[in-house]
Backbone as a printed PyTorch tensor [residue, N CA C, xyz], in Angstrom:
tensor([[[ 74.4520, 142.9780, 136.7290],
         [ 74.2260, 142.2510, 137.9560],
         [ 73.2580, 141.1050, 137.7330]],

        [[ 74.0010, 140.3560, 138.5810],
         [ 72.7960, 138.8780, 138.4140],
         [ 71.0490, 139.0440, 139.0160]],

        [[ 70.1310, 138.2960, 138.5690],
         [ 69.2710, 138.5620, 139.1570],
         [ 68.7270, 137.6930, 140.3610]],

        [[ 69.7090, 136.6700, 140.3210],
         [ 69.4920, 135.8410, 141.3090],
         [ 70.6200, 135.9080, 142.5980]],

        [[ 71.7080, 136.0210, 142.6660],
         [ 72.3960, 136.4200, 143.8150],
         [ 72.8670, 137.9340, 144.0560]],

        [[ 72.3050, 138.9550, 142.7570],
         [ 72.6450, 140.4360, 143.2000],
         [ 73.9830, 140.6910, 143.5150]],

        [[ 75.3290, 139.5620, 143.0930],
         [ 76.2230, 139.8190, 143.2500],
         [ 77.1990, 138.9200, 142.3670]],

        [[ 77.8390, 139.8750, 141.4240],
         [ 77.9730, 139.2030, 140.1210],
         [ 79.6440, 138.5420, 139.8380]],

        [[ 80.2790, 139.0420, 141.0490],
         [ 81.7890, 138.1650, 141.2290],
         [ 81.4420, 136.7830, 141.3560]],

        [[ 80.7430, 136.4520, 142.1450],
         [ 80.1190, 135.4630, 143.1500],
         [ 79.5270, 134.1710, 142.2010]],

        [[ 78.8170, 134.6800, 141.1970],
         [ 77.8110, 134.2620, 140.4130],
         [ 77.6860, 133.4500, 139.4840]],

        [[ 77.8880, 131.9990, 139.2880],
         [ 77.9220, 131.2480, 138.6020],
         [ 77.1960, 131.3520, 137.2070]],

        [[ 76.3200, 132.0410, 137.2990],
         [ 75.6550, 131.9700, 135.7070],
         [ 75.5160, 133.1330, 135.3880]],

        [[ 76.4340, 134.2700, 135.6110],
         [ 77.0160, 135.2540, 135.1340],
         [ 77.9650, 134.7690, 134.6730]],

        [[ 78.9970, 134.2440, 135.1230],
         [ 80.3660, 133.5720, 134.7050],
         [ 79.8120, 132.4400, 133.1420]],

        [[ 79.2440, 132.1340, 133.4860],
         [ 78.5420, 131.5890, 131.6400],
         [ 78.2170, 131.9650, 130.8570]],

        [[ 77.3230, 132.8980, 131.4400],
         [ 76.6730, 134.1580, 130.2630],
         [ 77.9570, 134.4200, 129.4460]],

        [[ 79.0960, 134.9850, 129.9960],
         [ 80.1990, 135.7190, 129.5460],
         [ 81.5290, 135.3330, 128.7330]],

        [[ 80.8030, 133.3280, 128.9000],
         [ 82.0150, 132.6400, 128.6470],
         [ 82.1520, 132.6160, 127.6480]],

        [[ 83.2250, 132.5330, 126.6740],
         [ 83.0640, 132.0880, 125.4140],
         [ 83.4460, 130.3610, 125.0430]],

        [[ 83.4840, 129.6310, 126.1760],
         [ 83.1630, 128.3940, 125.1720],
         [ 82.4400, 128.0210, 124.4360]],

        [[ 82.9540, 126.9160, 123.3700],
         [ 82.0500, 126.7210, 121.8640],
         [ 82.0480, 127.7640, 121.1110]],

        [[ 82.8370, 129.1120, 120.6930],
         [ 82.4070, 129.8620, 119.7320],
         [ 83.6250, 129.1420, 118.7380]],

        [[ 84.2840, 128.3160, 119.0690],
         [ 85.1990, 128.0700, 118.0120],
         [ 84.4540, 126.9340, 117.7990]],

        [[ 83.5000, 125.9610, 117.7680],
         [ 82.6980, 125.2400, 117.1330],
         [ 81.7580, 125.5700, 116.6000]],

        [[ 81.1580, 126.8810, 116.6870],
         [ 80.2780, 128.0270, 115.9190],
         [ 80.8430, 128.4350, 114.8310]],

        [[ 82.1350, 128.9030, 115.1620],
         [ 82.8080, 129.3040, 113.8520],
         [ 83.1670, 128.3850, 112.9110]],

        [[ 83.3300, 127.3750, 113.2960],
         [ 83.6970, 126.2140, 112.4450],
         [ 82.8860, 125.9350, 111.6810]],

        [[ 80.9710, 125.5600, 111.9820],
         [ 80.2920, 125.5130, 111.3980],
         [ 79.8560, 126.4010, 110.7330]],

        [[ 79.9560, 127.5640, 110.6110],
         [ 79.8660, 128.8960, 109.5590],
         [ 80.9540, 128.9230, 108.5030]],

        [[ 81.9520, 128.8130, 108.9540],
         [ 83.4210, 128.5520, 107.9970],
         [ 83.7640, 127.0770, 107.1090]],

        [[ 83.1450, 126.2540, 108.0420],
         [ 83.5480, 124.9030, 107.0100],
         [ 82.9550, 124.7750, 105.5470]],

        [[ 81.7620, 125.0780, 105.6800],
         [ 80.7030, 124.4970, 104.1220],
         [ 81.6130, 125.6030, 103.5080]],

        [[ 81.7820, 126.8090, 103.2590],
         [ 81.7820, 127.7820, 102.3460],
         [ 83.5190, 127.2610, 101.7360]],

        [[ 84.2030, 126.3180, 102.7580],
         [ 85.6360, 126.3390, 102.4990],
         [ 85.6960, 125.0950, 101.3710]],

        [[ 84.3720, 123.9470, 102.0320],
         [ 84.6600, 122.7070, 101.2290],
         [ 83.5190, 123.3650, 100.0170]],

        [[ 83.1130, 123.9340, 100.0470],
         [ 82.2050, 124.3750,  98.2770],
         [ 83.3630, 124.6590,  97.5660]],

        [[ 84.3290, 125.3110,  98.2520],
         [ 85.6120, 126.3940,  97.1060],
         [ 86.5830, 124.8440,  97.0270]],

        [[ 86.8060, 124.3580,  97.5190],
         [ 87.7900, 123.2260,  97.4260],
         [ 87.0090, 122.4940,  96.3770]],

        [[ 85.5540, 122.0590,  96.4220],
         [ 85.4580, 120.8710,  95.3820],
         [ 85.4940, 121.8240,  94.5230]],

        [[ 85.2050, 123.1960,  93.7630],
         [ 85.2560, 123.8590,  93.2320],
         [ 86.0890, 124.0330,  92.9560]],

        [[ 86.9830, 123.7300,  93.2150],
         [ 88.7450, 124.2270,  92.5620],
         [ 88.7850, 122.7190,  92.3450]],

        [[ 88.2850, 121.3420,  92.5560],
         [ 88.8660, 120.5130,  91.9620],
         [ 87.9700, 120.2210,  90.7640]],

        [[ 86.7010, 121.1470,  90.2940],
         [ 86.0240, 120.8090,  89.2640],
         [ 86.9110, 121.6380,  88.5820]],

        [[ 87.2540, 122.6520,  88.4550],
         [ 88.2100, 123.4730,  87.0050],
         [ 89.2300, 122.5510,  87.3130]],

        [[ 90.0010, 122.2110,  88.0680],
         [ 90.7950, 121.5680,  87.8800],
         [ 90.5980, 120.1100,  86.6630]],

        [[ 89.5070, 119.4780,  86.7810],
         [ 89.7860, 118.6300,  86.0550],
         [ 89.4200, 119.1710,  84.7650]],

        [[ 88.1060, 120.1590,  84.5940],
         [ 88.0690, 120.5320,  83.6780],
         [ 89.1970, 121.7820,  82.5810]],

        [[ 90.1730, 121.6830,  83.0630],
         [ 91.3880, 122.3860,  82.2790],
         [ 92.1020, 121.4200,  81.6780]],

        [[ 92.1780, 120.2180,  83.0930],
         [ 93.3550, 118.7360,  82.6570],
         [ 92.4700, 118.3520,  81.3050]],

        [[ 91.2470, 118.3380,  81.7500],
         [ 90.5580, 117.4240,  80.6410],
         [ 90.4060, 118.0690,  79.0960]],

        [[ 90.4500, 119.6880,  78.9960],
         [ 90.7220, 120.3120,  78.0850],
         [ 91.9920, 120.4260,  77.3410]],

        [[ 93.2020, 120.3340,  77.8680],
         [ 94.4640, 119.7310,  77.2100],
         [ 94.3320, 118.4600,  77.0590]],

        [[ 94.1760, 117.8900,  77.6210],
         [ 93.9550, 116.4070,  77.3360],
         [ 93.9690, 116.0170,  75.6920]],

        [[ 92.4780, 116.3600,  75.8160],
         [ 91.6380, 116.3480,  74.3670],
         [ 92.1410, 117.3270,  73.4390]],

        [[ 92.8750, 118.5210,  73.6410],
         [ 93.7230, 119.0670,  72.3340],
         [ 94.8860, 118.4480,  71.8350]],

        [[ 95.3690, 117.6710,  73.4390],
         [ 96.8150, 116.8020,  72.8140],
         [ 96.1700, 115.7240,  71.8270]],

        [[ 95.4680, 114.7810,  72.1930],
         [ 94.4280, 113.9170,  71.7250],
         [ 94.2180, 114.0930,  70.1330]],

        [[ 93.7020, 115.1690,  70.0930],
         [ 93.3430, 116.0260,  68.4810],
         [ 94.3500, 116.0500,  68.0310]],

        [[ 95.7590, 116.8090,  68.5470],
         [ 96.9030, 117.0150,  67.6070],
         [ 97.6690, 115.9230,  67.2850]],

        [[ 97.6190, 114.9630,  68.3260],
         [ 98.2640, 113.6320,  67.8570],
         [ 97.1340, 112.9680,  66.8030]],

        [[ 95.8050, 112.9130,  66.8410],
         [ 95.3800, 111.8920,  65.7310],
         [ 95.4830, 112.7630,  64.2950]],

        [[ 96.0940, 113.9890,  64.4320],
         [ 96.4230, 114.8180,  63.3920],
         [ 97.2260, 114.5620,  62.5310]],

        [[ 98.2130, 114.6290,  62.9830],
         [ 99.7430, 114.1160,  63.1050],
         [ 99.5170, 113.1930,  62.4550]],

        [[ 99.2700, 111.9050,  63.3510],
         [ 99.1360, 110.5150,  62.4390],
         [ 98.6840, 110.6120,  61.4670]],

        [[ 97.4810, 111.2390,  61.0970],
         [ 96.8790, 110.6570,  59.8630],
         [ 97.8430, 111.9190,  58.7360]],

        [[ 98.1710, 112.5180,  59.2340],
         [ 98.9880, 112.9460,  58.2820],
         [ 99.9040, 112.3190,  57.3990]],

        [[101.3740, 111.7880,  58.5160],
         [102.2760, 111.3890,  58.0630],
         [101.8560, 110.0930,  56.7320]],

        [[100.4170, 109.1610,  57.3080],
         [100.0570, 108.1270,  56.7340],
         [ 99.9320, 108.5920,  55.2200]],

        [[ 99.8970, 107.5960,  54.2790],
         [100.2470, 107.5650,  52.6620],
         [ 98.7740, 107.0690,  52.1110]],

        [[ 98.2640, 106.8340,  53.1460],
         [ 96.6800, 105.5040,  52.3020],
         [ 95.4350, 106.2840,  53.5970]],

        [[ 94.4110, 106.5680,  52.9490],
         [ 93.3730, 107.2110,  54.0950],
         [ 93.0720, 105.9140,  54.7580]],

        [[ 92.8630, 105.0970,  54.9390],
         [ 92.3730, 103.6690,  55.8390],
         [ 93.6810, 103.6590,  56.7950]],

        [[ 94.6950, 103.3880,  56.3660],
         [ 95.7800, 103.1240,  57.3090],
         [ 95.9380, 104.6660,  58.1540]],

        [[ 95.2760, 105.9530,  57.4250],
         [ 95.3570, 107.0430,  58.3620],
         [ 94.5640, 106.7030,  59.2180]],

        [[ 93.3450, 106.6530,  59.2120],
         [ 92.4990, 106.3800,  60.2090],
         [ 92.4090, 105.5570,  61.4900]],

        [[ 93.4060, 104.5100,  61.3620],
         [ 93.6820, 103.8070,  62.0330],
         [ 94.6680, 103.9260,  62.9730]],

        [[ 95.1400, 104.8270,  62.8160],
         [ 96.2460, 105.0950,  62.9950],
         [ 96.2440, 106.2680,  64.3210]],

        [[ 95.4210, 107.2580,  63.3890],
         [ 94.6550, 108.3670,  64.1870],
         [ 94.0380, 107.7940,  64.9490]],

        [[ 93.1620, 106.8630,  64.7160],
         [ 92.4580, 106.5620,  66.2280],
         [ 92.8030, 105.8820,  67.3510]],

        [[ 94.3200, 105.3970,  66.5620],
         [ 95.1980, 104.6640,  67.9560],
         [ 95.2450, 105.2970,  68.5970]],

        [[ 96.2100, 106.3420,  67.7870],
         [ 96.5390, 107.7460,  68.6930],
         [ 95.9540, 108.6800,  69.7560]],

        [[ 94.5010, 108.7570,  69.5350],
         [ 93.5360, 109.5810,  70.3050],
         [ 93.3520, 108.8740,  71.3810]],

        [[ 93.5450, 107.6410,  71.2260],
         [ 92.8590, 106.3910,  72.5360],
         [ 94.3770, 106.7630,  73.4240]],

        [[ 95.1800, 106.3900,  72.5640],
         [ 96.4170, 106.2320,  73.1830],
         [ 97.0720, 107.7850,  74.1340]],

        [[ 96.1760, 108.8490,  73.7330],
         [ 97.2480, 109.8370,  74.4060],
         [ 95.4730, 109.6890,  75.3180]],

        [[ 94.7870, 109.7380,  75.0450],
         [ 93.2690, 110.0950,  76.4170],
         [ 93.5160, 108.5060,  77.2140]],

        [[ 94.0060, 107.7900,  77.3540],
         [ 94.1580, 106.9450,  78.0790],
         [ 95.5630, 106.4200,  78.9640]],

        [[ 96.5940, 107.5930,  77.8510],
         [ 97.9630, 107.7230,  78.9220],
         [ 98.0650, 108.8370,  79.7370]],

        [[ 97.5320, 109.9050,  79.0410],
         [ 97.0570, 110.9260,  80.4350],
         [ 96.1870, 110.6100,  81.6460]],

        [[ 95.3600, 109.7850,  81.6180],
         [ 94.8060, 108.7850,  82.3850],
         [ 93.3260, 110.1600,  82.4610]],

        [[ 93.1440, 110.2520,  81.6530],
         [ 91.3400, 111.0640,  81.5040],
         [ 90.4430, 109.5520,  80.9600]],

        [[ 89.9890, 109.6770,  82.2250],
         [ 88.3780, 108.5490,  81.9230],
         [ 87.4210, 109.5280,  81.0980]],

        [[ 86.8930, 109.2860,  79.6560],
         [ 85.6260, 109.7420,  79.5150],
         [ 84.4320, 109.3240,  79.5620]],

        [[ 83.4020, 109.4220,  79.8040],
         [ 81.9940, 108.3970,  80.0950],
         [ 81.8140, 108.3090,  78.6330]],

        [[ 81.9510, 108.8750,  77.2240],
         [ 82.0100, 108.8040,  76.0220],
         [ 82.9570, 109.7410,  75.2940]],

        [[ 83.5540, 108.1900,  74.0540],
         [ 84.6140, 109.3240,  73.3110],
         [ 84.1800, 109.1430,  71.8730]],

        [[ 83.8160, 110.5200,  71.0400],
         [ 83.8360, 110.6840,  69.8750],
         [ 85.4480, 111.1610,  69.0850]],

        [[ 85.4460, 110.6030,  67.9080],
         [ 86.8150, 110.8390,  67.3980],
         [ 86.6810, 110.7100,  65.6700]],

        [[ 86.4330, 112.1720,  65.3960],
         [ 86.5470, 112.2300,  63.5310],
         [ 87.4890, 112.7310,  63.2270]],

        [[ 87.6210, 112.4600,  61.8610],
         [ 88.6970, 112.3530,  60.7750],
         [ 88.1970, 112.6390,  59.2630]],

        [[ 89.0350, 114.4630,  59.1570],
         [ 88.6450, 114.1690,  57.7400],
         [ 89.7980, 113.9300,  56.8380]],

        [[ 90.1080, 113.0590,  56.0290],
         [ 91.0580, 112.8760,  55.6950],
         [ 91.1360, 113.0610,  53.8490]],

        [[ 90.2350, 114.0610,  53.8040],
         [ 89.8620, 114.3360,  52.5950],
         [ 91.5920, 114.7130,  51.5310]],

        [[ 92.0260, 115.7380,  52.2850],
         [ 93.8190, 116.1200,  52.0460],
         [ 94.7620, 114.8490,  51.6090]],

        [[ 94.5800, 113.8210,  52.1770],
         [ 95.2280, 112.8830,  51.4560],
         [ 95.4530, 112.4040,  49.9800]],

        [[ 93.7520, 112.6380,  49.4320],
         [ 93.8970, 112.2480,  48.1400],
         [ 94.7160, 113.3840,  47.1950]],

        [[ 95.0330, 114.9440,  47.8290],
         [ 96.2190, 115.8510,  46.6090],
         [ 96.9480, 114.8410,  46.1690]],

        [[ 97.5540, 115.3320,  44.9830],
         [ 98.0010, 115.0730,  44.0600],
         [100.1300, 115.5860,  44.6120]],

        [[100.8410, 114.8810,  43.8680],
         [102.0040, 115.2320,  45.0510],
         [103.1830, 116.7410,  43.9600]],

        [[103.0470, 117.4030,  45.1560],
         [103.2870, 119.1100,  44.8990],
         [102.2220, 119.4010,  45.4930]],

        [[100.6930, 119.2180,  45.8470],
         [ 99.7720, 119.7820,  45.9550],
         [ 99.2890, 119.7400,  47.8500]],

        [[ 99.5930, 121.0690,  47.8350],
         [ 98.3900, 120.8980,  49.6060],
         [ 97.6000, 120.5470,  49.9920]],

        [[ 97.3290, 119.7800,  51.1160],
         [ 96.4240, 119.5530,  51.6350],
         [ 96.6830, 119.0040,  53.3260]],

        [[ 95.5350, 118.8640,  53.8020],
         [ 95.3270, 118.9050,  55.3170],
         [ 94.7790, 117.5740,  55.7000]],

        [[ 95.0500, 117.6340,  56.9870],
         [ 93.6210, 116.2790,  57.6150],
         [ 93.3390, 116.9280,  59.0600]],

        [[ 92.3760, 116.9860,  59.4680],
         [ 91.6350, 117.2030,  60.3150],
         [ 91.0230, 116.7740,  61.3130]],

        [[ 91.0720, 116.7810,  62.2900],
         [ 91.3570, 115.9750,  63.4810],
         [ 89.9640, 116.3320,  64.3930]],

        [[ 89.1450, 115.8090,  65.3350],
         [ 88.3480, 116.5390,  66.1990],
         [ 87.3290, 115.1610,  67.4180]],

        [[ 88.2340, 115.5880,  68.3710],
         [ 88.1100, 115.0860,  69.5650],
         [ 87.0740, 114.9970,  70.5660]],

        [[ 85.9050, 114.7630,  70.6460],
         [ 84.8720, 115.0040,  71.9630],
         [ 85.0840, 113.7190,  73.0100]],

        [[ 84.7610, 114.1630,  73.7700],
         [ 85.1780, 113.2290,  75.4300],
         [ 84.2370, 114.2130,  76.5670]],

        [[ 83.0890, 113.0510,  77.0250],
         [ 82.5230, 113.9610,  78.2520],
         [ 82.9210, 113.3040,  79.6870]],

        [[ 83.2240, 114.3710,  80.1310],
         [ 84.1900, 114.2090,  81.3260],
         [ 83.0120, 114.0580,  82.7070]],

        [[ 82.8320, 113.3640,  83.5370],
         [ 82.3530, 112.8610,  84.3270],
         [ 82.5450, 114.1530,  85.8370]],

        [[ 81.3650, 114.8390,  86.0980],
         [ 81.6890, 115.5180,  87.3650],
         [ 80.8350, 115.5450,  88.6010]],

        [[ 80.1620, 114.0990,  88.4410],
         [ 78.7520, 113.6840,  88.9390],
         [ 79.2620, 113.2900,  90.4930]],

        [[ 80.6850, 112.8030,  90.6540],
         [ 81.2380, 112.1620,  92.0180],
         [ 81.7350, 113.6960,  92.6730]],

        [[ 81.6610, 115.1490,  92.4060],
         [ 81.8260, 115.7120,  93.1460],
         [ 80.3270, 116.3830,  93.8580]],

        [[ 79.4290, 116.1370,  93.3000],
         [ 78.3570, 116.3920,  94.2350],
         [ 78.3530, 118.3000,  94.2890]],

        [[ 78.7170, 118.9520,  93.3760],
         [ 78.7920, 120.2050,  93.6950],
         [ 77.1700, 120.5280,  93.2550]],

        [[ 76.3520, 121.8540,  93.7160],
         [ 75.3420, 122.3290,  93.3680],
         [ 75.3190, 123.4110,  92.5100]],

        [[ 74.8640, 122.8550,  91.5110],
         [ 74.8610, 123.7650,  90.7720],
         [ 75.3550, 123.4510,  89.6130]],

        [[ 76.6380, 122.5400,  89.4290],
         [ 77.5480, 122.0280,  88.1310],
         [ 76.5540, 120.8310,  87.9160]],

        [[ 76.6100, 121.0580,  86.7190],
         [ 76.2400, 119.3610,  85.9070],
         [ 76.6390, 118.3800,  86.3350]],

        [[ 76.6630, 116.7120,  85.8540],
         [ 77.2070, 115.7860,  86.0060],
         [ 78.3050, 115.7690,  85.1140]],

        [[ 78.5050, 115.9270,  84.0670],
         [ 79.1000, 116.1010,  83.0860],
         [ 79.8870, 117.4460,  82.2010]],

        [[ 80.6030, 117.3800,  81.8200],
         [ 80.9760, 118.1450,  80.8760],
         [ 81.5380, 117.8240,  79.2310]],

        [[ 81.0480, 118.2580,  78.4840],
         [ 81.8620, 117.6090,  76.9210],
         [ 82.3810, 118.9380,  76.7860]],

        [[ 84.4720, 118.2720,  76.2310],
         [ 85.3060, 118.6230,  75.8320],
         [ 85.2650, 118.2670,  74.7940]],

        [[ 85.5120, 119.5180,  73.4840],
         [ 86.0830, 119.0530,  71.9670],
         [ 87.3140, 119.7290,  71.4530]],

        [[ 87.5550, 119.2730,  71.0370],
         [ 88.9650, 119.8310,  70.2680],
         [ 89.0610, 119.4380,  69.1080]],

        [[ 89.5010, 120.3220,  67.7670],
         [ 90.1660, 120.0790,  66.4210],
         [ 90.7930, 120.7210,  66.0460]],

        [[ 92.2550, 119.9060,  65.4510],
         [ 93.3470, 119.9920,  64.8790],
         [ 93.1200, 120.0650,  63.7670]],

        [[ 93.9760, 120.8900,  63.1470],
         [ 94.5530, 120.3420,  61.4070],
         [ 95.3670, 120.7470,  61.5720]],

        [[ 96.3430, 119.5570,  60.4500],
         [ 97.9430, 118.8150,  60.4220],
         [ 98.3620, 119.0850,  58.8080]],

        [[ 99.3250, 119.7860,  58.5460],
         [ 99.5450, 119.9410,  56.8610],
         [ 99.9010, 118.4960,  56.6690]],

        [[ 99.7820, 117.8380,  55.1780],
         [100.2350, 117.0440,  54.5090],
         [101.2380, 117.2170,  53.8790]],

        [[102.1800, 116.4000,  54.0060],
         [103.4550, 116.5260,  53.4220],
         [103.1280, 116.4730,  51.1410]],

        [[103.5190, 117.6930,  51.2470],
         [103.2190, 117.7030,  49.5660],
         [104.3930, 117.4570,  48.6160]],

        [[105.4990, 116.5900,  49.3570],
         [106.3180, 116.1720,  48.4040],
         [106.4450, 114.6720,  48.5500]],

        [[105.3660, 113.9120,  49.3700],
         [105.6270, 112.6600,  49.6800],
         [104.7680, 111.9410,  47.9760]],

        [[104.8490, 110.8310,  47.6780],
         [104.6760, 110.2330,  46.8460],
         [102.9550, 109.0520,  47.6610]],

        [[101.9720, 109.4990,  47.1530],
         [100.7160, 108.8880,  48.0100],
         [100.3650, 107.8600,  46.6050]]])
């Protein structure tokens, strides 16, 4: 019962007490932050998975290249087209890209095995999602090794 008209059909601010307008703008504000934390959060693994294939394709192609190549200079060059060329057609921006090459395998002798070695770093930028707690950054690496063809003539 109200305490001001003692009669609570009647009663205008009984009828408020009881109302529920605004609890769906209550709920909203309890429910929204926790929904947009998990959303930018699913778009930070997200890039950080893209950006982890990325950089293994990256590795296996400057692998590749310097493989097939006959002269370590023209491997190298070659390889590092390659690394630019697949991290910049997947369209991964890195704020810095490291890219070695050992191309030690080239100099076997022909019958004889050998390798070249590939290894990719790229730090991936995660400073525009503003999440708490994640870094600005992340560095991705990756390395390949590519057999050398041991019947080619070097």
């Amino acid at each position: 019962m109200c305490r001001v008209c003692r009669v609570c059909r009647v009663c205008r601010v009984c009828r408020v007490c009881r109302d529920d307008r605004g609890s769906t703008a209550i709920e909203a504000a309890l429910i929204a932050p926790p929904l947009i934390l998990f959303l930018l959060l699913a778009i930070a693994a997200g890039r950080i998975v893209m950006a982890g294939q990325v950089v293994d394709a990256a590795a296996e192609d400057a692998a590749r290249q310097a493989s097939i190549s006959r002269v370590p200079g023209d491997a190298r060059e070659s390889a590092l087209a390659a690394a630019r060329a697949t991290l910049t057609g997947q369209g991964l921006h890195c704020s810095s890209t490291s890219i070695g090459l050992n191309t030690s395998g080239l100099g076997a002798g022909t019958g004889e095995a050998g390798t070249v070695t590939a290894t990719v770093t790229c730090r991936v930028n995660l400073a525009d999602l503003a999440l708490p707690g994640v870094p600005g950054t992340r560095t991705m690496t990756s390395t390949f090794t590519s057999a050398v063809n041991r019947y080619v003539e070097r």
